Coordinates of C-alpha atoms in Angstrom, one line a residue:
Chain A
M283 CA 142.8 -13.4 49.0
E284 CA 144.6 -16.6 50.2
D285 CA 148.0 -14.9 50.0
E286 CA 146.7 -11.9 51.9
F287 CA 145.4 -14.1 54.7
L288 CA 148.6 -16.1 54.8
R289 CA 150.6 -12.9 55.0
W290 CA 148.4 -11.7 57.8
I291 CA 148.7 -14.9 59.7
Y292 CA 152.4 -15.1 59.4
K293 CA 152.6 -11.7 61.0
R294 CA 150.0 -12.5 63.6
M295 CA 151.7 -15.7 64.6
S296 CA 155.3 -14.7 64.4
K297 CA 155.6 -14.2 68.2
F298 CA 155.7 -17.8 69.4
K299 CA 157.5 -18.9 72.5
P300 CA 158.7 -22.2 73.9
P301 CA 157.8 -25.0 73.9
L302 CA 156.9 -24.0 70.3
L303 CA 160.3 -23.8 68.6
V304 CA 159.1 -23.4 65.0
G305 CA 155.6 -22.0 64.4
V306 CA 153.6 -21.2 61.2
G307 CA 155.6 -21.1 58.0
D308 CA 157.6 -24.3 57.7
D309 CA 156.4 -27.8 56.6
C310 CA 155.7 -28.7 60.3
A311 CA 155.6 -26.9 63.6
V312 CA 158.4 -28.1 66.0
L313 CA 157.7 -28.5 69.7
G314 CA 160.4 -29.0 72.3
L315 CA 158.9 -30.8 75.2
K316 CA 160.2 -31.7 78.6
E317 CA 157.3 -34.1 79.3
K318 CA 157.5 -37.6 77.9
K319 CA 153.8 -38.1 77.4
I320 CA 151.7 -36.1 75.0
V321 CA 148.0 -36.3 74.3
V322 CA 146.5 -35.4 71.0
T323 CA 142.8 -34.9 69.9
T324 CA 141.2 -33.8 66.6
D325 CA 137.7 -32.5 66.1
A326 CA 135.7 -31.3 63.1
I327 CA 133.3 -28.4 63.3
L328 CA 130.9 -28.0 60.4
E329 CA 128.6 -25.2 59.3
G330 CA 125.0 -26.4 59.4
V331 CA 126.0 -29.2 61.8
H332 CA 127.9 -27.7 64.7
F333 CA 127.0 -24.1 64.2
D334 CA 124.8 -22.0 61.9
F335 CA 124.7 -18.6 60.3
K336 CA 124.0 -16.9 63.6
A337 CA 127.5 -17.8 64.9
S338 CA 130.1 -15.1 64.3
P339 CA 133.4 -16.1 62.8
E340 CA 134.9 -15.4 66.2
D341 CA 132.4 -17.8 67.7
V342 CA 133.2 -20.5 65.2
G343 CA 137.0 -20.1 65.9
Y344 CA 136.4 -20.0 69.6
K345 CA 134.2 -23.1 69.6
S346 CA 136.5 -25.1 67.4
A347 CA 139.5 -24.5 69.7
A348 CA 137.5 -24.9 72.9
V349 CA 136.1 -28.3 71.8
S350 CA 139.6 -29.7 71.4
L351 CA 140.8 -28.0 74.7
S352 CA 137.9 -29.7 76.4
D353 CA 139.3 -33.1 75.2
I354 CA 142.8 -32.2 76.4
A355 CA 141.3 -31.2 79.8
A356 CA 139.4 -34.5 80.0
M357 CA 142.8 -36.3 80.1
G358 CA 144.1 -34.1 82.9
A359 CA 146.6 -32.7 80.5
K360 CA 148.0 -29.2 79.8
P361 CA 147.2 -27.8 76.4
V362 CA 150.3 -26.7 74.5
A363 CA 149.6 -26.2 70.8
L364 CA 146.6 -26.1 68.5
F365 CA 146.5 -26.7 64.7
A366 CA 143.6 -25.5 62.6
A367 CA 142.8 -26.7 59.1
S368 CA 139.9 -24.9 57.5
A369 CA 137.9 -24.9 54.3
L370 CA 136.1 -21.6 54.0
T371 CA 133.4 -20.6 51.6
F372 CA 134.7 -18.4 48.8
K373 CA 132.3 -15.5 49.5
Y374 CA 133.3 -15.4 53.2
G375 CA 137.0 -14.9 52.3
G376 CA 140.0 -13.6 54.2
K377 CA 138.2 -11.4 56.6
Y378 CA 136.2 -14.3 57.9
A379 CA 139.4 -16.3 58.2
R380 CA 141.1 -13.6 60.2
R381 CA 138.1 -13.2 62.6
M382 CA 138.0 -17.0 63.0
V383 CA 141.7 -17.1 64.0
E384 CA 141.1 -14.3 66.5
G385 CA 138.4 -16.5 68.1
I386 CA 140.8 -19.4 68.2
I387 CA 143.4 -17.3 69.9
E388 CA 140.9 -16.0 72.4
A389 CA 140.1 -19.6 73.4
L390 CA 143.8 -20.6 73.7
E391 CA 145.3 -17.6 75.5
P392 CA 143.9 -18.2 79.0
F393 CA 145.7 -21.5 79.0
G394 CA 148.9 -20.4 77.5
A395 CA 148.4 -22.6 74.5
Q396 CA 149.5 -21.4 71.1
L397 CA 148.2 -21.6 67.6
A398 CA 151.1 -23.5 66.0
G399 CA 150.0 -24.3 62.4
G400 CA 147.2 -24.9 60.0
D401 CA 145.9 -25.3 56.5
Y402 CA 143.6 -23.0 54.6
T403 CA 141.5 -23.6 51.5
L404 CA 138.6 -21.8 49.8
W405 CA 135.8 -23.7 48.3
S406 CA 132.1 -23.2 47.4
H407 CA 130.6 -25.3 50.2
P408 CA 129.9 -24.6 53.9
V409 CA 132.7 -23.8 56.3
V410 CA 134.7 -26.7 57.8
I411 CA 137.2 -26.2 60.6
V412 CA 139.2 -29.1 62.1
T413 CA 141.3 -28.4 65.2
T414 CA 144.0 -30.7 66.5
A415 CA 145.2 -30.0 70.0
V416 CA 148.4 -31.3 71.6
G417 CA 148.9 -31.4 75.3
T418 CA 151.4 -32.7 77.8
V419 CA 150.6 -34.9 80.7
E420 CA 152.3 -36.9 83.5
K421 CA 149.5 -39.3 84.4
P422 CA 146.7 -39.3 81.8
L423 CA 143.2 -39.7 83.2
L424 CA 141.3 -42.3 81.2
R425 CA 137.6 -43.0 81.0
S426 CA 138.3 -46.6 81.8
G427 CA 139.5 -46.2 85.4
A428 CA 136.2 -45.9 87.3
K429 CA 136.0 -48.3 90.3
P430 CA 133.0 -49.7 92.1
N431 CA 132.1 -47.4 95.1
D432 CA 133.7 -44.4 93.5
L433 CA 131.5 -41.3 93.6
I434 CA 130.6 -39.7 90.3
C435 CA 131.0 -35.9 90.0
V436 CA 130.3 -33.4 87.3
T437 CA 131.5 -29.8 86.9
G438 CA 129.1 -26.9 86.2
T439 CA 125.5 -27.3 85.2
L440 CA 124.0 -29.4 82.4
G441 CA 121.5 -29.1 79.5
G442 CA 120.3 -26.5 77.1
S443 CA 123.7 -25.6 75.6
I444 CA 122.1 -25.0 72.2
L445 CA 120.8 -21.7 73.6
G446 CA 124.3 -20.4 73.5
K447 CA 126.8 -22.2 75.7
H448 CA 127.8 -24.6 72.9
L449 CA 129.5 -21.7 71.2
R450 CA 131.0 -20.0 74.1
F451 CA 131.9 -22.3 77.0
T452 CA 135.0 -22.4 79.2
P453 CA 136.9 -25.6 78.6
R454 CA 137.6 -27.1 82.0
V455 CA 141.4 -27.1 81.6
N456 CA 142.2 -25.5 84.9
E457 CA 139.7 -27.5 86.9
A458 CA 141.0 -30.8 85.4
L459 CA 144.7 -29.9 86.0
Y460 CA 143.9 -28.9 89.6
L461 CA 141.9 -32.1 90.2
S462 CA 144.5 -34.4 88.7
Q463 CA 147.3 -32.7 90.7
N464 CA 145.4 -32.7 94.1
Y465 CA 143.1 -35.7 94.1
K466 CA 143.1 -39.3 93.2
I467 CA 140.9 -39.2 90.2
N468 CA 140.1 -42.7 88.8
A469 CA 138.4 -41.8 85.6
M470 CA 137.6 -38.6 83.7
M471 CA 136.0 -37.6 80.4
D472 CA 134.2 -34.6 79.0
I473 CA 130.5 -34.4 78.3
S474 CA 130.2 -33.8 74.6
D475 CA 127.2 -35.9 73.5
G476 CA 125.0 -35.8 76.7
L477 CA 125.5 -36.9 80.3
S478 CA 123.7 -40.2 80.1
L479 CA 125.3 -41.3 76.9
D480 CA 128.8 -40.2 77.9
L481 CA 128.4 -41.7 81.4
S482 CA 127.4 -45.0 79.8
R483 CA 130.6 -44.9 77.7
M484 CA 132.7 -44.3 80.8
M485 CA 131.0 -47.2 82.6
E486 CA 131.3 -49.5 79.6
A487 CA 135.0 -48.6 79.3
S488 CA 135.5 -49.2 83.0
K489 CA 133.5 -52.5 83.0
T490 CA 131.2 -51.0 85.7
G491 CA 127.7 -49.6 86.0
C492 CA 126.4 -46.8 88.1
V493 CA 123.4 -45.2 89.8
I494 CA 122.8 -41.5 89.6
Y495 CA 120.4 -39.5 91.8
E496 CA 117.7 -37.5 90.0
E497 CA 117.7 -34.8 92.7
R498 CA 121.5 -34.3 92.3
I499 CA 121.7 -33.6 88.6
P500 CA 122.8 -30.0 88.2
V501 CA 120.2 -28.8 85.8
S502 CA 121.2 -25.5 84.1
S503 CA 119.0 -22.5 83.8
A504 CA 119.3 -22.9 80.0
A505 CA 117.8 -26.4 80.3
V506 CA 114.9 -24.9 82.3
E507 CA 114.4 -22.1 79.7
L508 CA 114.6 -24.6 76.8
A509 CA 112.0 -26.9 78.6
K510 CA 109.5 -24.0 78.6
K511 CA 109.9 -23.8 74.8
D512 CA 109.9 -27.4 73.8
G513 CA 107.9 -29.2 76.6
V514 CA 110.7 -31.6 77.3
S515 CA 111.6 -31.7 81.0
P516 CA 114.6 -29.7 82.2
L517 CA 116.0 -33.0 83.7
K518 CA 115.7 -34.7 80.4
H519 CA 117.7 -31.8 78.8
A520 CA 120.3 -32.1 81.5
L521 CA 120.6 -35.9 81.0
S522 CA 120.7 -36.0 77.2
D523 CA 121.5 -32.7 75.6
G524 CA 124.9 -32.6 73.9
E525 CA 127.8 -30.1 74.0
D526 CA 127.8 -29.3 77.7
F527 CA 131.6 -29.6 77.7
E528 CA 131.7 -30.2 81.4
L529 CA 133.8 -32.9 83.1
I530 CA 132.5 -36.2 84.5
F531 CA 135.0 -37.8 86.9
T532 CA 135.0 -40.5 89.5
L533 CA 137.0 -40.7 92.7
P534 CA 137.0 -42.6 96.0
K535 CA 134.4 -41.4 98.5
K536 CA 137.0 -40.0 100.9
E537 CA 138.5 -38.0 98.1
A538 CA 135.1 -36.7 97.1
E539 CA 134.4 -35.6 100.7
R540 CA 137.7 -33.7 100.7
L541 CA 136.9 -32.1 97.3
L542 CA 133.5 -30.9 98.4
K543 CA 135.2 -28.9 101.2
D544 CA 137.9 -27.5 99.0
S545 CA 137.4 -23.8 98.6
R546 CA 140.2 -23.4 96.1
I547 CA 138.1 -24.9 93.3
E548 CA 135.8 -22.1 92.1
T549 CA 133.7 -24.1 89.6
Q550 CA 130.6 -25.9 90.9
V551 CA 131.3 -29.6 91.4
T552 CA 128.4 -31.9 92.2
V553 CA 128.3 -35.5 93.3
I554 CA 125.6 -37.0 91.1
G555 CA 125.9 -40.7 91.8
E556 CA 128.0 -43.8 92.5
V557 CA 129.9 -46.4 90.5
Q558 CA 128.7 -50.0 91.1
R559 CA 129.7 -53.5 89.9
K560 CA 126.2 -54.0 88.4
K561 CA 126.3 -52.9 84.7
G562 CA 124.0 -50.3 83.2
I563 CA 123.1 -46.8 84.1
W564 CA 120.5 -46.6 86.8
I565 CA 118.7 -43.6 88.1
R566 CA 117.2 -43.2 91.6
R567 CA 114.1 -41.1 91.1
N568 CA 113.0 -38.5 93.6
N569 CA 110.4 -41.0 94.9
G570 CA 113.2 -43.4 95.8
I571 CA 112.5 -45.9 93.0
K572 CA 115.6 -47.0 91.0
E573 CA 115.1 -47.6 87.3
R574 CA 117.3 -48.3 84.4
L575 CA 118.2 -45.2 82.4
K576 CA 118.4 -45.6 78.6
P577 CA 121.5 -43.6 77.6
E578 CA 120.5 -40.9 75.3
G579 CA 122.5 -38.2 73.7
Y580 CA 122.9 -35.9 70.8
I581 CA 125.5 -36.7 68.2
H582 CA 125.7 -34.3 65.2
G583 CA 122.0 -33.8 64.6
K584 CA 120.6 -37.2 65.5
T585 CA 119.4 -38.5 68.8
V586 CA 121.1 -41.7 69.7
Y587 CA 120.0 -44.1 72.3
K588 CA 122.6 -46.8 72.7
P589 CA 126.2 -46.9 73.8
L590 CA 128.6 -48.2 71.2
K591 CA 129.0 -51.8 72.2
E592 CA 125.7 -52.5 73.9
Chain Y
M290 CA 125.6 -46.0 60.2
E291 CA 127.8 -43.9 62.4
D292 CA 127.8 -46.3 65.3
E293 CA 128.5 -49.2 62.9
F294 CA 131.6 -47.4 61.6
L295 CA 132.8 -46.5 65.1
R296 CA 132.4 -50.1 66.2
W297 CA 134.3 -51.2 63.2
I298 CA 137.1 -48.8 63.7
Y299 CA 137.4 -49.5 67.4
K300 CA 138.0 -53.1 66.4
R301 CA 140.3 -52.3 63.5
M302 CA 142.4 -50.0 65.6
S303 CA 142.5 -52.0 68.9
K304 CA 146.0 -53.4 68.2
F305 CA 148.1 -50.3 68.8
K306 CA 151.7 -50.5 70.1
P307 CA 154.2 -48.1 71.7
P308 CA 154.8 -45.2 71.4
L309 CA 151.0 -45.1 71.2
L310 CA 149.9 -45.8 74.8
V311 CA 146.2 -45.1 74.3
G312 CA 144.6 -45.3 70.9
V313 CA 141.1 -44.7 69.5
G314 CA 138.3 -44.5 72.1
D315 CA 139.3 -42.0 74.8
D316 CA 139.1 -38.2 74.7
C317 CA 142.6 -38.1 73.4
A318 CA 145.3 -40.5 72.2
V319 CA 148.3 -40.7 74.5
L320 CA 151.8 -41.0 73.1
G321 CA 154.9 -41.9 75.2
L322 CA 157.9 -40.5 73.5
K323 CA 161.6 -40.8 74.1
E324 CA 162.5 -37.9 71.9
K325 CA 162.1 -34.4 73.2
K326 CA 161.2 -32.8 69.9
I327 CA 158.1 -33.4 68.0
V328 CA 156.9 -32.1 64.7
V329 CA 153.2 -31.7 63.8
T330 CA 151.5 -30.8 60.5
T331 CA 147.8 -30.6 59.5
D332 CA 146.4 -30.8 56.0
A333 CA 142.9 -30.6 54.5
I334 CA 141.9 -32.7 51.5
L335 CA 138.6 -31.7 49.9
E336 CA 136.5 -33.4 47.3
G337 CA 136.3 -31.3 44.1
V338 CA 139.5 -29.5 45.1
H339 CA 142.2 -32.1 45.9
F340 CA 140.4 -35.1 44.4
D341 CA 137.4 -35.9 42.3
F342 CA 134.9 -38.7 41.8
K343 CA 137.4 -40.8 40.0
A344 CA 139.4 -41.3 43.2
S345 CA 138.5 -44.4 45.1
P346 CA 137.9 -44.0 48.9
E347 CA 141.2 -45.9 49.4
D348 CA 142.9 -43.3 47.1
V349 CA 141.4 -40.5 49.2
G350 CA 142.5 -42.0 52.5
Y351 CA 146.0 -42.8 51.1
K352 CA 146.5 -39.3 49.7
S353 CA 145.3 -37.6 52.9
A354 CA 147.8 -39.5 55.0
A355 CA 150.6 -39.3 52.5
V356 CA 150.4 -35.5 52.2
S357 CA 150.9 -35.2 55.9
L358 CA 153.7 -37.8 55.9
S359 CA 155.4 -35.8 53.2
D360 CA 155.4 -32.8 55.5
I361 CA 156.9 -34.9 58.3
A362 CA 159.5 -36.2 55.9
A363 CA 160.4 -32.6 54.9
M364 CA 161.5 -31.9 58.5
G365 CA 163.8 -35.0 58.5
A366 CA 161.4 -36.5 61.1
K367 CA 160.1 -39.9 61.8
P368 CA 156.3 -40.2 61.5
V369 CA 154.7 -41.7 64.6
A370 CA 151.0 -41.1 64.6
L371 CA 148.3 -39.8 62.4
F372 CA 144.8 -38.3 63.3
A373 CA 142.1 -38.1 60.7
A374 CA 138.9 -36.0 61.0
S375 CA 136.4 -36.4 58.2
A376 CA 133.1 -35.1 57.1
L377 CA 131.6 -37.6 54.7
T378 CA 128.6 -37.2 52.4
F379 CA 125.5 -39.0 53.9
K380 CA 125.0 -41.1 50.7
Y381 CA 128.6 -42.4 50.9
G382 CA 128.2 -43.7 54.4
G383 CA 130.1 -46.2 56.5
K384 CA 131.5 -48.4 53.7
Y385 CA 133.2 -45.4 52.2
A386 CA 134.6 -44.5 55.6
R387 CA 136.0 -48.0 56.1
R388 CA 137.7 -48.0 52.7
M389 CA 139.1 -44.6 53.4
V390 CA 140.6 -45.8 56.6
E391 CA 142.2 -48.7 54.8
G392 CA 143.8 -46.3 52.4
I393 CA 145.2 -44.3 55.4
I394 CA 146.6 -47.4 57.0
E395 CA 148.1 -48.4 53.7
A396 CA 150.0 -45.1 53.6
L397 CA 151.1 -45.3 57.2
E398 CA 152.2 -48.9 57.5
P399 CA 155.5 -48.8 55.5
F400 CA 156.8 -46.3 58.0
G401 CA 155.6 -47.9 61.2
A402 CA 153.2 -44.9 61.9
Q403 CA 149.8 -45.6 63.4
L404 CA 146.3 -44.2 63.0
A405 CA 145.8 -42.9 66.5
G406 CA 142.5 -41.1 66.5
G407 CA 140.0 -39.1 64.6
D408 CA 136.6 -37.6 64.3
Y409 CA 133.8 -38.6 61.9
T410 CA 130.7 -36.7 60.9
L411 CA 128.1 -37.2 58.1
W412 CA 126.8 -34.2 56.2
S413 CA 125.2 -33.5 52.8
H414 CA 128.2 -31.7 51.3
P415 CA 131.3 -33.0 49.6
V416 CA 133.9 -35.1 51.4
V417 CA 136.5 -33.4 53.7
I418 CA 139.3 -35.2 55.3
V419 CA 141.8 -33.5 57.5
T420 CA 144.9 -35.4 58.6
T421 CA 147.3 -34.3 61.4
A422 CA 150.6 -36.2 61.6
V423 CA 152.9 -36.2 64.6
G424 CA 156.6 -37.1 64.2
T425 CA 159.7 -37.2 66.3
V426 CA 163.0 -35.6 65.3
E427 CA 166.4 -34.9 66.8
K428 CA 167.5 -32.0 64.5
P429 CA 164.6 -30.6 62.5
L430 CA 165.5 -29.6 58.9
L431 CA 164.0 -26.2 58.2
R432 CA 163.4 -24.4 54.9
S433 CA 165.3 -21.4 56.2
G434 CA 168.8 -23.0 56.4
A435 CA 170.0 -22.7 52.8
K436 CA 173.4 -21.1 52.5
P437 CA 175.1 -19.4 49.5
N438 CA 177.1 -22.0 47.5
D439 CA 175.0 -24.9 48.7
L440 CA 173.9 -27.1 45.9
I441 CA 170.1 -27.7 45.5
C442 CA 168.9 -31.2 45.0
V443 CA 165.5 -32.7 44.3
T444 CA 164.3 -36.3 44.7
G445 CA 162.4 -38.1 42.0
T446 CA 161.0 -36.5 38.9
L447 CA 158.7 -33.5 38.6
G448 CA 155.5 -32.4 36.8
G449 CA 152.2 -33.9 35.6
S450 CA 151.2 -35.4 39.0
I451 CA 147.6 -34.7 38.0
L452 CA 147.8 -37.7 35.8
G453 CA 147.8 -40.0 38.8
K454 CA 150.9 -39.4 41.1
H455 CA 149.0 -36.8 43.2
L456 CA 146.8 -39.6 44.6
R457 CA 149.4 -42.4 44.9
F458 CA 152.9 -41.1 45.7
T459 CA 155.5 -42.4 48.1
P460 CA 156.1 -39.8 50.8
R461 CA 159.9 -39.4 51.0
V462 CA 160.1 -40.3 54.6
N463 CA 162.9 -42.9 54.3
E464 CA 164.9 -40.8 52.0
A465 CA 164.7 -37.7 54.3
L466 CA 165.6 -39.7 57.4
Y467 CA 168.6 -41.3 55.6
L468 CA 169.7 -37.9 54.3
S469 CA 169.4 -36.2 57.7
Q470 CA 171.3 -39.0 59.4
N471 CA 174.1 -39.2 56.9
Y472 CA 174.6 -35.8 55.4
K473 CA 174.9 -32.2 56.5
I474 CA 171.6 -31.0 55.0
N475 CA 171.2 -27.2 55.4
A476 CA 167.5 -26.8 54.3
M477 CA 164.7 -29.1 53.3
M478 CA 161.1 -28.9 52.3
D479 CA 158.6 -30.8 50.2
I480 CA 157.3 -29.7 46.8
S481 CA 153.6 -29.4 47.2
D482 CA 152.7 -26.3 45.2
G483 CA 155.3 -26.5 42.4
L484 CA 159.1 -26.5 42.2
S485 CA 159.6 -22.8 41.3
L486 CA 157.1 -21.6 43.9
D487 CA 158.3 -23.8 46.7
L488 CA 161.9 -23.1 45.8
S489 CA 161.2 -19.4 46.0
R490 CA 159.7 -19.9 49.5
M491 CA 162.8 -21.7 50.6
M492 CA 165.1 -19.0 49.3
E493 CA 163.0 -16.3 50.8
A494 CA 163.0 -18.1 54.2
S495 CA 166.8 -18.5 53.9
K496 CA 167.3 -14.9 52.8
T497 CA 169.1 -16.2 49.7
G498 CA 168.5 -16.6 46.0
C499 CA 169.4 -19.4 43.6
V500 CA 170.1 -20.3 40.0
I501 CA 168.8 -23.5 38.6
Y502 CA 169.9 -25.2 35.4
E503 CA 167.3 -25.9 32.7
E504 CA 169.0 -29.0 31.5
R505 CA 169.1 -30.5 35.1
I506 CA 165.4 -30.3 35.9
P507 CA 164.2 -33.9 36.3
V508 CA 161.1 -33.8 34.0
S509 CA 158.8 -36.7 34.7
S510 CA 157.3 -38.8 31.9
A511 CA 153.9 -37.6 33.2
A512 CA 154.9 -34.0 32.5
V513 CA 155.9 -35.1 28.9
E514 CA 152.6 -36.9 28.5
L515 CA 150.6 -34.0 29.8
A516 CA 152.5 -31.6 27.6
K517 CA 151.3 -33.5 24.5
K518 CA 147.7 -32.9 25.6
D519 CA 147.8 -29.3 26.7
G520 CA 150.6 -27.8 24.6
V521 CA 152.4 -26.5 27.7
S522 CA 156.1 -27.5 27.7
P523 CA 157.2 -30.5 29.8
L524 CA 159.7 -28.2 31.5
K525 CA 157.0 -25.7 32.5
H526 CA 155.0 -28.6 34.0
A527 CA 158.1 -29.7 36.0
L528 CA 158.7 -26.2 37.2
S529 CA 155.1 -25.2 38.2
D530 CA 152.8 -28.2 38.6
G531 CA 151.7 -28.8 42.1
E532 CA 151.6 -32.0 44.2
D533 CA 154.9 -33.6 43.2
F534 CA 155.5 -34.4 46.9
E535 CA 159.2 -34.7 46.3
L536 CA 161.9 -33.2 48.5
I537 CA 164.0 -30.1 47.7
F538 CA 167.1 -29.8 49.9
T539 CA 170.4 -27.9 49.9
L540 CA 173.7 -29.0 51.1
P541 CA 177.4 -28.0 50.8
K542 CA 179.1 -29.0 47.5
K543 CA 181.3 -31.6 49.1
E544 CA 178.4 -33.3 50.7
A545 CA 176.5 -33.3 47.5
E546 CA 179.4 -34.9 45.7
R547 CA 179.5 -37.6 48.3
L548 CA 175.7 -38.1 48.0
L549 CA 175.8 -38.5 44.2
K550 CA 178.2 -41.5 44.7
D551 CA 176.1 -43.0 47.5
S552 CA 174.6 -46.3 46.2
R553 CA 172.5 -46.8 49.4
I554 CA 170.0 -44.2 48.3
E555 CA 167.8 -45.9 45.8
T556 CA 165.6 -42.9 44.9
Q557 CA 166.8 -40.6 42.1
V558 CA 168.5 -37.5 43.4
T559 CA 169.4 -34.7 41.1
V560 CA 171.5 -31.5 41.6
I561 CA 169.4 -28.8 39.9
G562 CA 171.1 -25.6 40.9
E563 CA 173.0 -23.6 43.4
V564 CA 172.1 -21.2 46.2
Q565 CA 173.5 -17.7 45.9
R566 CA 173.5 -14.4 47.8
K567 CA 171.7 -12.6 45.1
K568 CA 168.0 -12.8 45.7
G569 CA 165.4 -14.2 43.4
I570 CA 165.1 -17.4 41.4
W571 CA 167.2 -17.5 38.3
I572 CA 167.3 -20.1 35.6
R573 CA 170.3 -20.8 33.3
R574 CA 168.7 -21.8 30.0
N575 CA 170.2 -24.5 27.8
N576 CA 171.7 -21.7 25.6
G577 CA 173.7 -20.5 28.6
I578 CA 171.6 -17.3 29.2
K579 CA 170.5 -16.7 32.8
E580 CA 167.1 -15.2 33.3
R581 CA 164.9 -14.4 36.2
L582 CA 162.3 -17.1 36.8
K583 CA 158.8 -16.0 37.9
P584 CA 157.8 -18.4 40.6
E585 CA 154.7 -20.2 39.5
G586 CA 152.8 -22.9 41.2
Y587 CA 149.4 -24.5 41.7
I588 CA 147.6 -23.9 44.9
H589 CA 144.2 -25.5 45.3
G590 CA 142.8 -24.8 41.9
K591 CA 144.4 -21.4 41.1
T592 CA 147.7 -20.6 39.5
V593 CA 149.7 -18.3 41.6
Y594 CA 152.7 -16.4 40.6
K595 CA 154.2 -14.7 43.6
P596 CA 155.9 -15.8 46.7
L597 CA 154.2 -14.7 49.9
K598 CA 156.3 -11.7 50.9
E599 CA 157.5 -10.5 47.5

């Protein structure tokens, strides 16, 4: 089974192109890069934690790649190559592996990134897939660059990703590249563990605080739908559900004004708040009252309520 | 537990140096490289497959990093950064994770490579650790470059790694760099699945065959020891045991002659055979008779006996 899969993947991956100089089949892949700065991220996706039996092998492959692409995007970088190491359950076998690889390629192709290598083992436990993505960048966008008076923006809508988006989302690669090339973005990251938690991490890294406006949070229809089922408010879902894989970024007010008029960006961008010197995450409620927001998010099955260093 | 570990690792990894420009803590690590070619490899290490309960967390971390370093070495590249994604069993927890990280760092430090990022999840299944190593290279050494009449060399001694070497081996990074800088090496790879199997892969990739000499195979003392226990011959262990993590390389005869006189290389190097046009792996027995050698190796718990495309 393993040999069969390896033969299949050698054939499937034999058409690689620059900057990939050596693809699957040697001890390492070789990349010839013009850019001097590269970004690298690695993410583990586990059966029973990040997906369940309802996810197809294609979904699993797609998600694993898209999660790493989202991290590449969050740096304002261009994804170039992806590496996938997997441990598959014996009974799933080679067909599952091939379908998973097709899902990976489906996630990579729109961005011209290539599957460049991997590792593959069978075992008797649940499926594990670890993707490592490599991208190139001129000026990396860090989460530590937010400045007081910057406006805070997010792409897309938030909350309720568990209803489906967490498996099939579009990593914001094109949006991030466009933003970094056309605007002065001071800080950027992706929302993987929930808006309020990830925002608190950005503010902490930037040694700033912020206020966000309740009425401006772009609540997704999935958050509304989920709220009907579980009685938690749609806003709370938008603030604290994980796996939105949207971008949060901050930029000077004038830049934000320019961005809001920019018709070339097709993805929804919403100004949700403002960076301030005063630490902590604050929310201005619809009634005008500002209150402290306890950062909440979803990390691998447990709700967490504090940023790392607080 | 998770937050505690993350706080610990942020502190442990906060002293990074160039070419690592951004280390643990952002969406991606950022590397600023002078070289234009990079090599990347990813490897999964699974509890119950690649190690068992007798391995300490430090052993597990060390092995996971060293396996990827060995792949970097096999390209004649210099390891720069390593990324580690792990799924740890709940009951093992943060202390296990910290000890594992210390093992990783122990493997990296002799080569000046840095732990640059990772991912960390707890689950109820056995431990998984996936390492991805990035290296820089001027002229990558491929497994496909062997030429007829090249001599075939291996570093170190072979066989019986299951007795301990598979957990604590020295990846041949320095040796490979020295060789690539001072000799015309036509092909190189590391031995991860067994000499005869990996050699067959090199010959297949190079569209050549080879003959090796029974009396020249550097049988390790561990192979001799293991043979006493299991009745399999020491030679057979040296030819087909996995996880030696030594280098196989081929070079022109004159270069090999020069290498054998080179006192600057401290690791044992043995000429074990010669590349030939005629396909297949042949062995010249001690009685002078040449016979075909069926490539055998050990891949993740099963003995395999055929190269991928045969």
